[in-house]
Amino acid sequence: MMNDKLVFLGLLYFIQGIPYGLQSSLLPVYLRGAGHSLTRISLTKILYFPWVLKVIWAPLVDRTGTKRCWLVGTVAGLALTCLVSATISPDVQYMGVAGSLLTMNVLASVQDIAADGAAVRLLRGQGELGLGNTVQVVGYKAGSVFAGGGLLAVIDVAGWGWMFALLACVYGGVALFVWGAPVLDGESLWGQGEGRRGSKDVMQPWKVWRKLLSVPGTPWMMFYVLTYKLGEQGAITMFPLFLLDHHMTARELGLWNGVVAMAFSICGSSVGGFLLSQYSIGMLMRRVFMMRTVSMVFQSSLLVVLEPSPLMKGMAVLSLSLQHFIAGLITTLTFTTMMNCTQRAEESIQATHYSFLATLEVLGKLSFSALAGGMVDTVGFPVAFILFLFLTSSSALHVWRATETGVLKEQPKEQPQ
């Protein structure tokens, strides 16, 4: 039964990662190769905005219909969207591509709410929760690798239309699997007795808002999740495009940035979970954020090399791998810190509190990613990366101060003897 749950959740989170992989790794390289400006490419990040708004329609998904219906409906909708996308020519129909990606993000964000709700109900006990969360992270990143790396590596051969036809088949197969999944057979009993719970909060949202902001550590956490990824996101978005302009082909980027780098990100996330069981989160965050700053200095130094060479290509791959490993590690530490903060809230608003912080985290990443391309087009790669480095070092200082005198000092874990 546990294996059935893990397979079910793994498939859902795998297909949930596909739109992110398309938009973050495949589309920028493909559009750049088609001659689009960095500004236009960066503006596609705005299409992630449905993920920021999902907290608004989450109560609708929670309180109406069944999880099976929501999941089958959204996954089938993604299959239809891919079929429509297969008929689009991305070289000339930029707005058509944008509309397709926006639709995919809306459907995937609704699917995320339903999948998370199903996971909460299906997973029981510490062991199941740990395995389930591991499947969530690995499944999502594997889907991103499949779309952003694997498909990018073959798109020159298969073409845009056949690639989306393949995705439509994947989504269609998962929709059929979810429709017949036995793990959801008892879900009609999940929500009994809960229909009126939380209705008072819905009718008085200002009281919920006041409670959210009064949770200890929340103001610091809000600023942190909005800013901790700014410099990193700018570099992760723009450095592969610098390599495409000067050092690598689209197929090479698909391998190194889409597959290898994401594998390092998954390793970083896994290592973060292990380290959290051994050391205090404050000490880990202080050291890892300093490592990220040093990594950014190394990557920025590579921008002065414009002539392609095997040495430069090797240094670029090393930089990408290190960057994504540290990014995965920081993501695990950050979401654990968010959870620690949420646990200080009263039980009736803990889910809302965590969703609020998660929404801010997405908003912070998307807002800067959307502006990074225009910044590079205006001032060039070197000046833009100086700003990215400044933001990264400022975030490290913010964390360091919190570990000395602020929020992160309040929840230490004993180091092993």
XYZ file of C-alpha atoms in Angstrom:
417
model
C 0.000 0.000 0.000
C 2.829 2.399 0.846
C 4.501 1.694 -2.497
C 1.207 2.485 -4.253
C 1.075 5.842 -2.479
C 4.642 6.695 -3.418
C 4.151 5.770 -7.084
C 0.929 7.773 -7.195
C 2.486 10.882 -5.626
C 5.723 10.501 -7.578
C 3.874 10.564 -10.906
C 1.831 13.609 -9.898
C 4.878 15.602 -8.832
C 6.842 14.441 -11.882
C 4.316 15.885 -14.332
C 3.983 18.951 -12.097
C 7.664 19.685 -12.690
C 7.353 19.556 -16.491
C 6.018 23.122 -17.011
C 8.796 24.499 -14.818
C 11.450 22.633 -16.803
C 9.973 23.850 -20.085
C 9.930 27.460 -18.975
C 13.142 27.667 -16.987
C 15.514 25.579 -19.128
C 14.123 24.652 -22.552
C 12.231 27.770 -23.610
C 14.967 30.387 -22.914
C 17.514 28.440 -24.971
C 15.038 27.738 -27.769
C 13.832 31.356 -27.987
C 17.388 32.701 -27.830
C 18.328 30.441 -30.710
C 15.318 31.808 -32.604
C 16.684 35.349 -32.189
C 14.514 36.712 -29.358
C 15.971 39.335 -27.005
C 16.954 38.589 -23.408
C 14.301 41.051 -22.260
C 11.529 39.146 -24.029
C 12.882 35.821 -22.763
C 13.026 37.083 -19.181
C 9.475 38.419 -19.330
C 8.221 34.844 -19.781
C 8.889 34.447 -16.038
C 5.719 36.482 -15.480
C 3.814 33.440 -16.714
C 4.654 31.731 -13.402
C 2.288 34.184 -11.695
C -0.556 31.644 -11.249
C 1.668 29.969 -8.654
C 1.610 33.201 -6.656
C -2.180 33.383 -6.864
C -2.893 29.754 -5.995
C -3.485 30.648 -2.345
C -6.616 32.476 -3.545
C -8.281 29.445 -5.159
C -6.905 26.838 -2.745
C -10.084 26.911 -0.555
C -12.189 26.163 -3.652
C -10.134 23.053 -4.426
C -10.222 22.000 -0.774
C -13.972 22.398 -0.252
C -15.558 21.420 -3.581
C -15.404 18.206 -5.581
C -13.019 15.332 -4.955
C -9.260 15.237 -5.268
C -9.603 12.613 -8.006
C -11.841 14.905 -10.086
C -9.541 17.903 -9.661
C -6.459 15.862 -10.531
C -7.962 14.145 -13.565
C -9.441 17.424 -14.805
C -6.210 19.415 -14.522
C -3.960 16.693 -15.933
C -6.336 16.116 -18.864
C -6.364 19.893 -19.389
C -2.577 19.855 -19.538
C -2.714 17.116 -22.186
C -5.102 19.192 -24.325
C -2.922 22.288 -23.876
C 0.110 20.362 -25.116
C -1.826 19.200 -28.185
C -2.684 22.819 -28.989
C 0.937 23.877 -28.353
C 2.117 21.300 -30.875
C 0.412 23.321 -33.622
C 2.207 26.576 -32.709
C 5.352 27.877 -34.410
C 7.436 29.399 -31.571
C 9.691 31.288 -33.990
C 6.879 33.623 -35.014
C 3.969 33.001 -32.627
C 5.496 34.324 -29.409
C 2.125 35.237 -27.864
C 0.758 31.799 -28.682
C 3.646 30.202 -26.798
C 3.071 32.586 -23.888
C -0.645 31.728 -23.793
C 0.077 27.999 -23.772
C 2.596 28.313 -20.936
C 0.226 30.505 -18.925
C -2.506 27.883 -19.289
C -0.093 25.125 -18.262
C 0.944 27.074 -15.165
C -2.692 27.717 -14.153
C -3.555 24.029 -14.497
C -0.338 22.861 -12.787
C -0.896 25.230 -9.841
C -4.416 23.839 -9.314
C -3.046 20.311 -9.652
C -0.451 21.179 -6.984
C -3.181 22.125 -4.498
C -5.056 18.877 -5.122
C -1.868 16.783 -5.008
C -0.738 18.363 -1.738
C -4.195 17.795 -0.263
C -4.113 14.147 -1.318
C -0.612 13.724 0.125
C -1.668 15.157 3.496
C -4.528 12.668 3.663
C -2.633 9.645 2.351
C 0.606 9.883 4.339
C 0.459 8.773 7.967
C 3.225 8.815 10.553
C 6.775 10.146 10.521
C 8.120 7.438 8.213
C 5.504 7.927 5.513
C 5.794 11.698 5.692
C 9.566 11.540 5.230
C 9.333 9.208 2.231
C 6.463 11.180 0.759
C 8.327 14.494 0.945
C 11.419 12.921 -0.601
C 9.299 11.631 -3.491
C 7.788 15.096 -3.870
C 11.141 16.861 -4.253
C 12.774 14.206 -6.416
C 9.679 13.722 -8.582
C 9.278 17.435 -9.248
C 12.931 17.910 -10.121
C 12.943 14.773 -12.267
C 10.030 16.199 -14.254
C 11.935 19.437 -14.633
C 15.003 17.544 -15.857
C 12.896 15.553 -18.320
C 11.351 18.705 -19.821
C 14.230 21.150 -19.514
C 17.134 18.839 -20.245
C 16.012 15.659 -21.950
C 13.623 17.325 -24.385
C 16.050 20.164 -25.094
C 18.676 17.616 -26.073
C 16.399 16.097 -28.745
C 14.277 19.047 -29.870
C 16.585 19.773 -32.801
C 15.871 16.285 -34.110
C 12.219 15.789 -33.135
C 11.014 19.358 -33.524
C 8.655 21.518 -31.459
C 5.415 19.832 -32.559
C 6.486 16.250 -31.879
C 7.911 17.268 -28.512
C 4.550 18.617 -27.323
C 2.740 15.634 -28.822
C 4.944 13.433 -26.620
C 4.072 15.554 -23.569
C 0.367 15.240 -24.401
C 0.743 11.443 -24.365
C 2.534 11.588 -20.992
C -0.181 13.756 -19.442
C -2.944 11.643 -20.979
C -1.445 8.450 -19.579
C -1.150 9.930 -16.079
C -4.749 11.209 -16.237
C -5.955 7.672 -16.954
C -3.763 6.301 -14.160
C -5.165 8.798 -11.616
C -8.735 8.064 -12.737
C -8.288 4.411 -11.781
C -5.854 4.830 -8.847
C -7.051 2.686 -5.906
C -5.285 4.892 -3.335
C -8.061 7.483 -3.768
C -10.939 5.022 -3.390
C -11.729 6.122 0.175
C -11.480 9.870 -0.328
C -15.232 10.441 -0.053
C -14.808 9.938 3.700
C -11.914 12.401 4.079
C -13.839 15.643 4.346
C -16.806 14.549 6.442
C -17.334 16.850 9.395
C -15.009 19.515 8.052
C -17.377 21.472 5.824
C -17.969 24.248 8.304
C -14.525 24.296 9.868
C -12.660 27.443 8.924
C -15.787 29.193 7.614
C -15.490 31.871 10.257
C -11.938 32.596 9.132
C -13.131 32.902 5.537
C -15.771 35.422 6.602
C -13.268 37.430 8.692
C -9.990 37.404 6.701
C -8.604 40.462 8.506
C -8.446 38.452 11.731
C -6.470 35.714 9.983
C -4.093 38.315 8.542
C -3.527 39.801 12.000
C -2.802 36.362 13.420
C -0.366 35.572 10.618
C 1.724 38.685 11.206
C 1.744 38.184 14.981
C 3.458 34.779 14.780
C 7.010 35.165 16.206
C 9.629 35.463 13.472
C 7.130 36.075 10.663
C 8.268 39.613 9.672
C 11.895 38.440 9.379
C 10.789 35.345 7.493
C 8.707 37.387 5.050
C 11.685 39.576 4.144
C 13.976 36.569 3.941
C 11.853 34.454 1.573
C 11.289 37.476 -0.666
C 15.012 38.224 -1.034
C 17.163 35.137 -0.372
C 17.047 33.899 -4.002
C 17.306 37.229 -5.868
C 20.973 37.148 -6.856
C 20.969 33.386 -7.309
C 17.935 33.462 -9.607
C 19.457 36.211 -11.727
C 22.621 34.159 -12.207
C 20.844 30.837 -12.775
C 18.666 32.467 -15.425
C 21.341 34.470 -17.245
C 24.573 32.447 -17.014
C 23.322 29.629 -19.310
C 22.353 32.262 -21.899
C 25.850 33.753 -21.647
C 27.234 30.274 -22.339
C 24.860 29.887 -25.285
C 26.092 33.185 -26.745
C 29.792 32.359 -26.387
C 30.688 28.798 -25.405
C 28.022 26.084 -25.794
C 25.438 24.788 -28.223
C 21.786 24.345 -27.250
C 22.281 20.574 -27.072
C 25.277 20.920 -24.751
C 23.304 23.266 -22.507
C 20.451 20.780 -22.443
C 22.831 18.174 -21.052
C 24.911 20.266 -18.642
C 22.355 22.821 -17.431
C 19.202 20.769 -17.828
C 20.295 17.299 -16.698
C 23.652 17.357 -14.881
C 23.016 20.598 -13.001
C 19.564 19.426 -11.913
C 21.077 16.153 -10.697
C 23.397 18.219 -8.507
C 20.373 20.199 -7.281
C 18.650 16.970 -6.253
C 21.844 15.866 -4.473
C 21.983 19.204 -2.665
C 18.392 18.865 -1.475
C 19.055 15.321 -0.237
C 22.279 16.300 1.529
C 20.433 19.185 3.192
C 17.961 16.768 4.749
C 20.807 14.621 6.110
C 22.756 17.573 7.512
C 19.663 18.907 9.293
C 19.568 15.709 11.326
C 23.157 16.298 12.457
C 23.652 20.040 12.956
C 21.765 23.173 13.943
C 19.965 24.936 11.135
C 21.496 28.290 12.051
C 25.053 27.020 11.718
C 24.253 25.290 8.430
C 22.619 28.336 6.899
C 25.489 30.618 7.899
C 28.086 28.385 6.247
C 26.070 27.464 3.157
C 25.207 31.087 2.388
C 28.889 31.975 2.569
C 29.640 29.093 0.191
C 27.041 30.462 -2.216
C 28.689 33.891 -2.171
C 32.086 32.374 -2.997
C 30.473 30.328 -5.784
C 28.948 33.503 -7.232
C 32.368 35.209 -7.245
C 33.792 32.257 -9.175
C 30.969 32.276 -11.720
C 31.161 36.047 -12.212
C 34.888 35.791 -12.941
C 34.139 33.527 -15.919
C 32.277 36.321 -17.703
C 35.541 37.964 -18.761
C 36.402 34.928 -20.928
C 34.696 35.270 -24.308
C 36.814 32.929 -26.433
C 35.563 29.315 -26.358
C 37.977 26.679 -25.087
C 37.805 23.253 -23.413
C 39.108 24.787 -20.167
C 36.411 27.449 -20.115
C 33.734 24.890 -20.866
C 34.972 22.753 -17.990
C 34.995 25.711 -15.611
C 31.473 26.626 -16.705
C 30.200 23.094 -16.043
C 31.892 23.129 -12.630
C 30.289 26.477 -11.843
C 26.812 25.322 -12.909
C 27.101 22.109 -10.905
C 28.300 23.866 -7.759
C 25.662 26.567 -8.144
C 22.772 24.100 -8.407
C 24.085 21.878 -5.591
C 24.197 24.844 -3.211
C 20.816 26.088 -4.468
C 19.237 22.706 -3.689
C 20.849 22.672 -0.262
C 19.606 26.190 0.532
C 16.078 25.331 -0.633
C 15.876 22.445 1.844
C 17.196 24.620 4.669
C 14.797 27.434 3.778
C 11.663 25.305 3.716
C 12.667 23.750 7.027
C 13.082 27.240 8.494
C 9.657 28.175 7.139
C 8.192 25.081 8.787
C 9.830 25.961 12.115
C 8.328 29.435 11.924
C 4.888 28.065 11.044
C 4.957 25.678 13.994
C 4.931 28.698 16.303
C 1.503 29.696 14.970
C -1.710 28.417 16.522
C -2.887 25.214 14.924
C -5.951 26.733 13.260
C -3.837 28.957 10.967
C -0.704 26.866 10.444
C -1.657 25.724 6.934
C -2.543 29.280 5.901
C 0.668 30.612 7.427
C 2.848 28.147 5.528
C 1.016 28.772 2.248
C 1.479 32.511 2.754
C 5.247 32.135 3.210
C 5.481 29.755 0.237
C 3.639 32.271 -1.950
C 6.047 35.032 -0.950
C 8.964 32.707 -1.722
C 7.692 32.144 -5.259
C 6.919 35.849 -5.714
C 10.450 36.852 -4.725
C 12.038 34.478 -7.237
C 9.712 35.330 -10.099
C 9.824 39.101 -9.747
C 13.584 39.337 -10.152
C 13.863 36.605 -12.776
C 11.451 38.564 -14.959
C 13.686 41.656 -14.756
C 17.086 39.983 -15.112
C 17.051 39.770 -18.915
C 16.199 43.449 -19.356
C 18.974 44.313 -16.942
C 21.540 42.329 -18.936
C 20.305 43.828 -22.213
C 20.744 47.313 -20.707
C 24.030 47.128 -18.799
C 25.645 43.890 -20.042
C 26.529 40.626 -18.322
C 29.470 41.863 -16.145
C 27.610 44.777 -14.520
C 24.457 42.695 -14.028
C 26.450 39.945 -12.305
C 28.023 42.504 -9.982
C 24.487 43.323 -8.848
C 23.678 39.611 -8.509
C 26.795 39.197 -6.363
C 25.801 42.168 -4.183
C 22.332 40.710 -3.597
C 23.802 37.293 -2.791
C 26.302 38.691 -0.274
C 23.593 40.880 1.303
C 21.425 37.817 1.816
C 24.360 36.008 3.455
C 24.825 38.971 5.828
C 21.101 38.969 6.643
C 21.267 35.283 7.571
C 24.496 35.707 9.537
C 22.974 38.424 11.701
C 19.876 36.294 12.322
C 22.025 33.381 13.529
C 23.864 35.670 15.955
C 21.038 37.723 17.453
C 17.776 37.007 15.649
C 15.272 34.391 14.556
C 17.682 31.618 13.642
C 19.260 31.640 17.092
C 15.993 30.625 18.698
C 15.781 27.105 17.260
C 19.218 25.496 17.646
C 19.817 21.787 17.287
C 22.508 20.038 19.220
C 25.479 18.840 17.240
C 26.347 15.163 17.586
C 28.734 14.314 20.393
